[in-house]
Short mmCIF file of C-alpha atoms and ligand atoms in Angstrom, two decimals:
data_model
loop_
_atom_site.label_atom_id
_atom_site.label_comp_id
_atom_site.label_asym_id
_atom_site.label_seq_id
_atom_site.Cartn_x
_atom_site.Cartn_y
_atom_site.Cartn_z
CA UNK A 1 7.13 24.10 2.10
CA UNK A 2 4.29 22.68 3.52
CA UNK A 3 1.76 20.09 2.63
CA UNK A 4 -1.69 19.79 3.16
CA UNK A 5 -1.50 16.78 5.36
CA UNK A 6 0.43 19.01 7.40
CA UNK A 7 -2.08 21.96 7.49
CA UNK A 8 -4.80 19.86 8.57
CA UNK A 9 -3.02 17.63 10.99
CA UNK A 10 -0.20 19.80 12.88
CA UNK A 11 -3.26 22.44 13.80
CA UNK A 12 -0.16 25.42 13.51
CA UNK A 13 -1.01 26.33 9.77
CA UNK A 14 -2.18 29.97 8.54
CA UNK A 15 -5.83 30.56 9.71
CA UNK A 16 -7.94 32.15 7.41
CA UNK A 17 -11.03 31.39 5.82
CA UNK A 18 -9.93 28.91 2.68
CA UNK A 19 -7.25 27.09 5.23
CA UNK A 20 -9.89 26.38 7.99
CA UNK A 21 -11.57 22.84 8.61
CA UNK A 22 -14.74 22.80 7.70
CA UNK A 23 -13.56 24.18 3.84
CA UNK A 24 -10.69 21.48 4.30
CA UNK A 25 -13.48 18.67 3.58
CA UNK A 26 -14.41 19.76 0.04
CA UNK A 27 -10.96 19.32 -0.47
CA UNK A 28 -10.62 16.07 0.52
CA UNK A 29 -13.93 15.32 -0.61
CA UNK A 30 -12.58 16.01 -4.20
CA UNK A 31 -9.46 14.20 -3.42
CA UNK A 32 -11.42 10.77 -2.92
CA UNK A 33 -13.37 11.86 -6.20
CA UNK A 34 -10.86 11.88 -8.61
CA UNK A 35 -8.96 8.30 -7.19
CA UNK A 36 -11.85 6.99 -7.23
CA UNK A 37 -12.59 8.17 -10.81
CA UNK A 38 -8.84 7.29 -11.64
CA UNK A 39 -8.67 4.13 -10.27
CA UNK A 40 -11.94 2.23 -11.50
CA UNK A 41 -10.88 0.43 -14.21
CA UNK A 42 -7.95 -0.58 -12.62
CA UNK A 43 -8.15 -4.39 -13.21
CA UNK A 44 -7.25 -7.09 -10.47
CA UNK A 45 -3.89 -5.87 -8.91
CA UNK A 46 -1.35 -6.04 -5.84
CA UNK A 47 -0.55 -3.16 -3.79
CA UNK A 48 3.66 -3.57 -2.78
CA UNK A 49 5.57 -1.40 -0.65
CA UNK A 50 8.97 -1.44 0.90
CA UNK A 51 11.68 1.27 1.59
CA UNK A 52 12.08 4.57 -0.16
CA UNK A 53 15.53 4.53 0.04
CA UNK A 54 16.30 1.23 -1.20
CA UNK A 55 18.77 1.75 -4.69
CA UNK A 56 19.05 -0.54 -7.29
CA UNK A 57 21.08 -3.34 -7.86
CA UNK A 58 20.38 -3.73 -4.05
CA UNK A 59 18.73 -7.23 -3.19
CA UNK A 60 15.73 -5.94 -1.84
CA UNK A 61 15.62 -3.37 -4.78
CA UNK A 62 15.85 -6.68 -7.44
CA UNK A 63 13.27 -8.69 -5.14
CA UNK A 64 10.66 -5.55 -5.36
CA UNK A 65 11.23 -5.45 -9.12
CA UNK A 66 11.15 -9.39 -8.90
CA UNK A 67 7.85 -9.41 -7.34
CA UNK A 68 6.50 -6.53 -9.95
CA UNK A 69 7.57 -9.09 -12.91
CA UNK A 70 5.86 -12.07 -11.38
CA UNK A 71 2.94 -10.60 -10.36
CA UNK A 72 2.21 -9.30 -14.26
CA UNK A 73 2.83 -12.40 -15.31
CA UNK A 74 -0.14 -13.77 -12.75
CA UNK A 75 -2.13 -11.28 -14.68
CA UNK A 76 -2.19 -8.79 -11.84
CA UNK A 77 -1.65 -5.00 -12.41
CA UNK A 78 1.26 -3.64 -9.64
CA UNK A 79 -0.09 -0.54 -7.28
CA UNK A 80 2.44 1.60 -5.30
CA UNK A 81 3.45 4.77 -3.51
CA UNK A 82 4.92 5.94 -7.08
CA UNK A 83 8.01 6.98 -5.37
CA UNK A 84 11.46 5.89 -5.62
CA UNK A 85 13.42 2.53 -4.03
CA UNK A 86 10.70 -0.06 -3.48
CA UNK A 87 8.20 1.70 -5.35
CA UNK A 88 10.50 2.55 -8.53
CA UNK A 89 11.47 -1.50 -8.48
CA UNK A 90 7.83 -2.90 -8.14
CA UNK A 91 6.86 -0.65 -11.09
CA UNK A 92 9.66 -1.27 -13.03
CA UNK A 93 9.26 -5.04 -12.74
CA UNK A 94 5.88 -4.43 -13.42
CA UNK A 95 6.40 -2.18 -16.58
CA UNK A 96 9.28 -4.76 -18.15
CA UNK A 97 7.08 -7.45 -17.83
CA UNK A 98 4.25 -5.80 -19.87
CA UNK A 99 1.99 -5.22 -17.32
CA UNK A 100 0.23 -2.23 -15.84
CA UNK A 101 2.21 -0.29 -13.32
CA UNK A 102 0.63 2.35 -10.85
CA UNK A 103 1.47 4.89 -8.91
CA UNK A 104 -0.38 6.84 -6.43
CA UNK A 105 1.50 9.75 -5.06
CA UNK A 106 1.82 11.73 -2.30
CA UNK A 107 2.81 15.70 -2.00
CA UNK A 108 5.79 15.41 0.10
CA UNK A 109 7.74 18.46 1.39
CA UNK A 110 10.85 17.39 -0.53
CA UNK A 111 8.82 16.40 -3.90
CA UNK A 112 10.23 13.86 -5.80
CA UNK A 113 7.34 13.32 -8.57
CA UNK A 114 6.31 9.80 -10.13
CA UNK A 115 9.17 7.35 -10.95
CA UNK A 116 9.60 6.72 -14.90
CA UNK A 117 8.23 3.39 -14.11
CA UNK A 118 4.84 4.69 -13.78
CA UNK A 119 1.83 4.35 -16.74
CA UNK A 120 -1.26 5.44 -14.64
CA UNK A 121 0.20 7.75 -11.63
CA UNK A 122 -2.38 9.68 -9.59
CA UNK A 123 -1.23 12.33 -6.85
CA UNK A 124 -2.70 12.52 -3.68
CA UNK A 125 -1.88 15.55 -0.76
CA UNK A 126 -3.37 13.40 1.57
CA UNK A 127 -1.71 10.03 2.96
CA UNK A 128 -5.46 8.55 4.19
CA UNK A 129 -7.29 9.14 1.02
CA UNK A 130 -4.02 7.35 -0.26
CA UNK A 131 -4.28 4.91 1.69
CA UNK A 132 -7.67 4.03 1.35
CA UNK A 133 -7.15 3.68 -2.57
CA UNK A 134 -4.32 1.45 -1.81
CA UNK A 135 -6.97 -1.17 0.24
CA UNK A 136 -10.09 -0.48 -1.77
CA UNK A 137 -7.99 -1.18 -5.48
CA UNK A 138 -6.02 -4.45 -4.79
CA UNK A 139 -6.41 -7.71 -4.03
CA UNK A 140 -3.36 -7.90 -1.29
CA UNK A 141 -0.43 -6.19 -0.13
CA UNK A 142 3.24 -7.53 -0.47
CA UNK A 143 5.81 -5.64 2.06
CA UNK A 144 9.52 -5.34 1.02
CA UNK A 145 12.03 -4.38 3.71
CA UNK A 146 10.83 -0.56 4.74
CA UNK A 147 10.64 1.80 7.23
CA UNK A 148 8.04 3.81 8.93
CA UNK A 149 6.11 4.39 5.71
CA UNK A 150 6.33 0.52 5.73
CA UNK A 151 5.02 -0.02 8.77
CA UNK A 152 2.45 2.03 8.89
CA UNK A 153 0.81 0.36 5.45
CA UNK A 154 1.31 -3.03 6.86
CA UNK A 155 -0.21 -2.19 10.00
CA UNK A 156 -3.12 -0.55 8.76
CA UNK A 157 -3.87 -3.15 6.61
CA UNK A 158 -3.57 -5.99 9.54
CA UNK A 159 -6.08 -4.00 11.36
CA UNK A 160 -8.48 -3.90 8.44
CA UNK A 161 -8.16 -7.76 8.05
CA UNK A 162 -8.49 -8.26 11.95
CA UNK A 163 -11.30 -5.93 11.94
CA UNK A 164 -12.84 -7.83 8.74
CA UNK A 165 -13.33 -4.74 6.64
CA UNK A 166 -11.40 -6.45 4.32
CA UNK A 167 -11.53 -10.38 3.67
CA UNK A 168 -9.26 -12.75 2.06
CA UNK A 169 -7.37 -9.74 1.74
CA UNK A 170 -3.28 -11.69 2.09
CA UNK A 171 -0.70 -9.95 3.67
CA UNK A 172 2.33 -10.90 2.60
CA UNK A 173 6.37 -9.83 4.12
CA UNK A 174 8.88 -10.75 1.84
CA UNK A 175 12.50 -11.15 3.01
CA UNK A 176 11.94 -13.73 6.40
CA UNK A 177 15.76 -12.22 7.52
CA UNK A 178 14.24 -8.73 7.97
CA UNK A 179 10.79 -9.57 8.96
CA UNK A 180 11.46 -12.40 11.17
CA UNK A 181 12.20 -10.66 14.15
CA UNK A 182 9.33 -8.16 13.63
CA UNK A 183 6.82 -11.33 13.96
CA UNK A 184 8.82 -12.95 16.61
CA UNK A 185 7.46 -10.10 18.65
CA UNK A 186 3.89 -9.86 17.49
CA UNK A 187 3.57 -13.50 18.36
CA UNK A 188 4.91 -13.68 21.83
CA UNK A 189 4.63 -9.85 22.93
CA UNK A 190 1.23 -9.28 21.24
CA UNK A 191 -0.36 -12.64 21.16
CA UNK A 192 1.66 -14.11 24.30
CA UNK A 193 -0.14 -11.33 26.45
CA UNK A 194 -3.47 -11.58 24.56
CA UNK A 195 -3.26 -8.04 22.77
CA UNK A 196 -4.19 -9.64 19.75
CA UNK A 197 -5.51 -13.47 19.48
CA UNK A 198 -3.13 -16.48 18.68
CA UNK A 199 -5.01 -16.59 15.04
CA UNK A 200 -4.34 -13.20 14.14
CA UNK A 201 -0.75 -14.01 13.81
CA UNK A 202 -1.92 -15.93 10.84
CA UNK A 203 -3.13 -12.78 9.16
CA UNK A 204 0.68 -12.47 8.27
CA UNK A 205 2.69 -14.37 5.77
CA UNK A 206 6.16 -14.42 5.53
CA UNK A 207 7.94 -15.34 2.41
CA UNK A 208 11.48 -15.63 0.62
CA UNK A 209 9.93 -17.15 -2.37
CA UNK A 210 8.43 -15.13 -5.10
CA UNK A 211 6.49 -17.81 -6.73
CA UNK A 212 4.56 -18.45 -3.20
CA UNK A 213 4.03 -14.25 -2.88
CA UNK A 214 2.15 -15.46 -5.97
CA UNK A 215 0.82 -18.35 -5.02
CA UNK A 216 -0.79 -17.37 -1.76
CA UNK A 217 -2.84 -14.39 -3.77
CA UNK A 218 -3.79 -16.85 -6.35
CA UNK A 219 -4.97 -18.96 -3.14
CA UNK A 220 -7.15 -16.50 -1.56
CA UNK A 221 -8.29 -15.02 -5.41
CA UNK A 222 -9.74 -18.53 -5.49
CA UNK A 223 -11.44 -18.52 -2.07
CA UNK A 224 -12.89 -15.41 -2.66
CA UNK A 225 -14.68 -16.48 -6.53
CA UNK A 226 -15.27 -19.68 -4.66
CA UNK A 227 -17.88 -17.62 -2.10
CA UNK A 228 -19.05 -14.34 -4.18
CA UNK A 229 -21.94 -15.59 -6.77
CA UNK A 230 -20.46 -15.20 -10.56
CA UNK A 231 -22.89 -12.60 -11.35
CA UNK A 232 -20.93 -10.14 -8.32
CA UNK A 233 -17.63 -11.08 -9.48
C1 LIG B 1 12.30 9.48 1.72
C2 LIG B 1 12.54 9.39 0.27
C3 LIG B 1 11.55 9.59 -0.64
C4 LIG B 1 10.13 9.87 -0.28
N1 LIG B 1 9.21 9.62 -1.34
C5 LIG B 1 8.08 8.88 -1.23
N2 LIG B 1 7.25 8.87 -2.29
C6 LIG B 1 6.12 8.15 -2.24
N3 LIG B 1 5.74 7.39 -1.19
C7 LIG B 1 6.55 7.38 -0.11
C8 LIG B 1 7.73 8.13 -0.08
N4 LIG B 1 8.31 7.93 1.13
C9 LIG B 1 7.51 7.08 1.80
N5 LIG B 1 6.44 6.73 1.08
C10 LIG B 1 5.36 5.78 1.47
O1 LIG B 1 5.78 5.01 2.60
C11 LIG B 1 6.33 3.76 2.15
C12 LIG B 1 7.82 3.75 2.28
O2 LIG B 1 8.21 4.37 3.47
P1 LIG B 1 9.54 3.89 4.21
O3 LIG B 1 9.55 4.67 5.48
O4 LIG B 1 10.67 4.22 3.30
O5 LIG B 1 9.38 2.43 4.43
C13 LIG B 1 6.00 3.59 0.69
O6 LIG B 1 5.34 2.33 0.47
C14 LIG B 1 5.12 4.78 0.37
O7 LIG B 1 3.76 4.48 0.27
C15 LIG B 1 13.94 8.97 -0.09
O8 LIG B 1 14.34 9.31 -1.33
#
């Protein structure tokens, strides 16, 4: 099967009229439409990723559900990729603890649907209109242990802060075992050769703790009312 992430990106798909480019847009055109449409009431919320293959029971499993629990009780609604492992454990945390639990999807050549944990689940077919829902609809990302789905979330969203399209926007890694190493090397392989500036380390937070994953939001939620006027909160 293929997607339509893949027809548009891998250039190899079927070529006529409805599969070309330029029709391509309206597509994704309608795909930003309806997220955004989906996703405006979403209230003040946390977007957390981490492995799709994590199982539960597993530690980093609990901690994802962990996190999902305390940030409902911090009154924040829990965003993910709707998927299972990470995702399934954020949202179920989230759903258990009362809150609102949401999951935006992505069409996948082995489908998998929405996790049960789900209450508002939106499906996307492509990963940057995903993405940019992810960004535009939280208030900061938490990373679980993950892969290259991982990764690539966390990175994105380091360039946005480093780029200031986004502003006390925190980025948080949970588990310092796993991400440890990771940071080791942006800090003396990135910053030690100047790729990226000695501050921009900072950008990243590493925690084991799940009341400071919560705390550090709550820190930056303040900065931020502190600056915007009340009447453009
Ligand atoms: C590979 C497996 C399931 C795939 N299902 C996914 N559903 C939704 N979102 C996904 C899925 N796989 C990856 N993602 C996104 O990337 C992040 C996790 O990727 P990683 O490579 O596992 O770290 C996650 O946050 C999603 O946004 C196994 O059953």
């Amino acid at each position: 099967m293929t997607t339509m992430d893949q027809q548009l990106l891998d250039g190899r798909g079927p070529s006529d009229w409805v599969h070309t480019d330029p029709w391509r847009v309206l597509r994704i055109q309608a795909e930003f439409v309806e997220g955004f449409g989906a996703l405006a009431e979403v209230p003040r919320a946390v977007s957390v990723f981490g492995s799709a293959r994590l199982k539960p029971g597993s530690e980093d499993y609990e901690a994802a559900r962990n996190i999902g629990a305390a940030l409902v009780r911090a009154g924040y609604a829990v965003i993910t990729g709707g998927g299972p492992g990470a995702m399934e454990a954020a949202n179920r945390g989230a759903r258990e603890s009362g809150g609102y639990s949401i999951g935006l999807g992505i069409e996948l050549p082995f489908e998998q649907g929405l996790n049960e944990w789900v209450d508002l689940g939106v499906n996307f077919r492509y990963f940057f209109v995903r993405k940019t829902m992810f960004v535009k609809y939280a208030q900061a990302f938490v990373c679980v242990p993950g892969g290259f789905g991982t990764l690539d979330e966390l990175f994105e969203a380091l360039t946005l802060v480093q780029t200031n399209k986004i502003t006390r926007f925190p980025i948080i890694l949970f588990g310092s075992s796993f991400w440890g190493g990771l940071v080791d090397w942006i800090r003396e392989q990135l910053a030690g050769t100047e790729k990226i500036g000695v501050t921009d380390v900072g950008l990243i937070h590493v925690t084991d703790s799940v009341d400071e994953v919560v705390e550090l939001i709550d820190a930056a939620q303040q900065l931020l009312h502190q600056q915007v006027p009340a009447d453009r909160q």
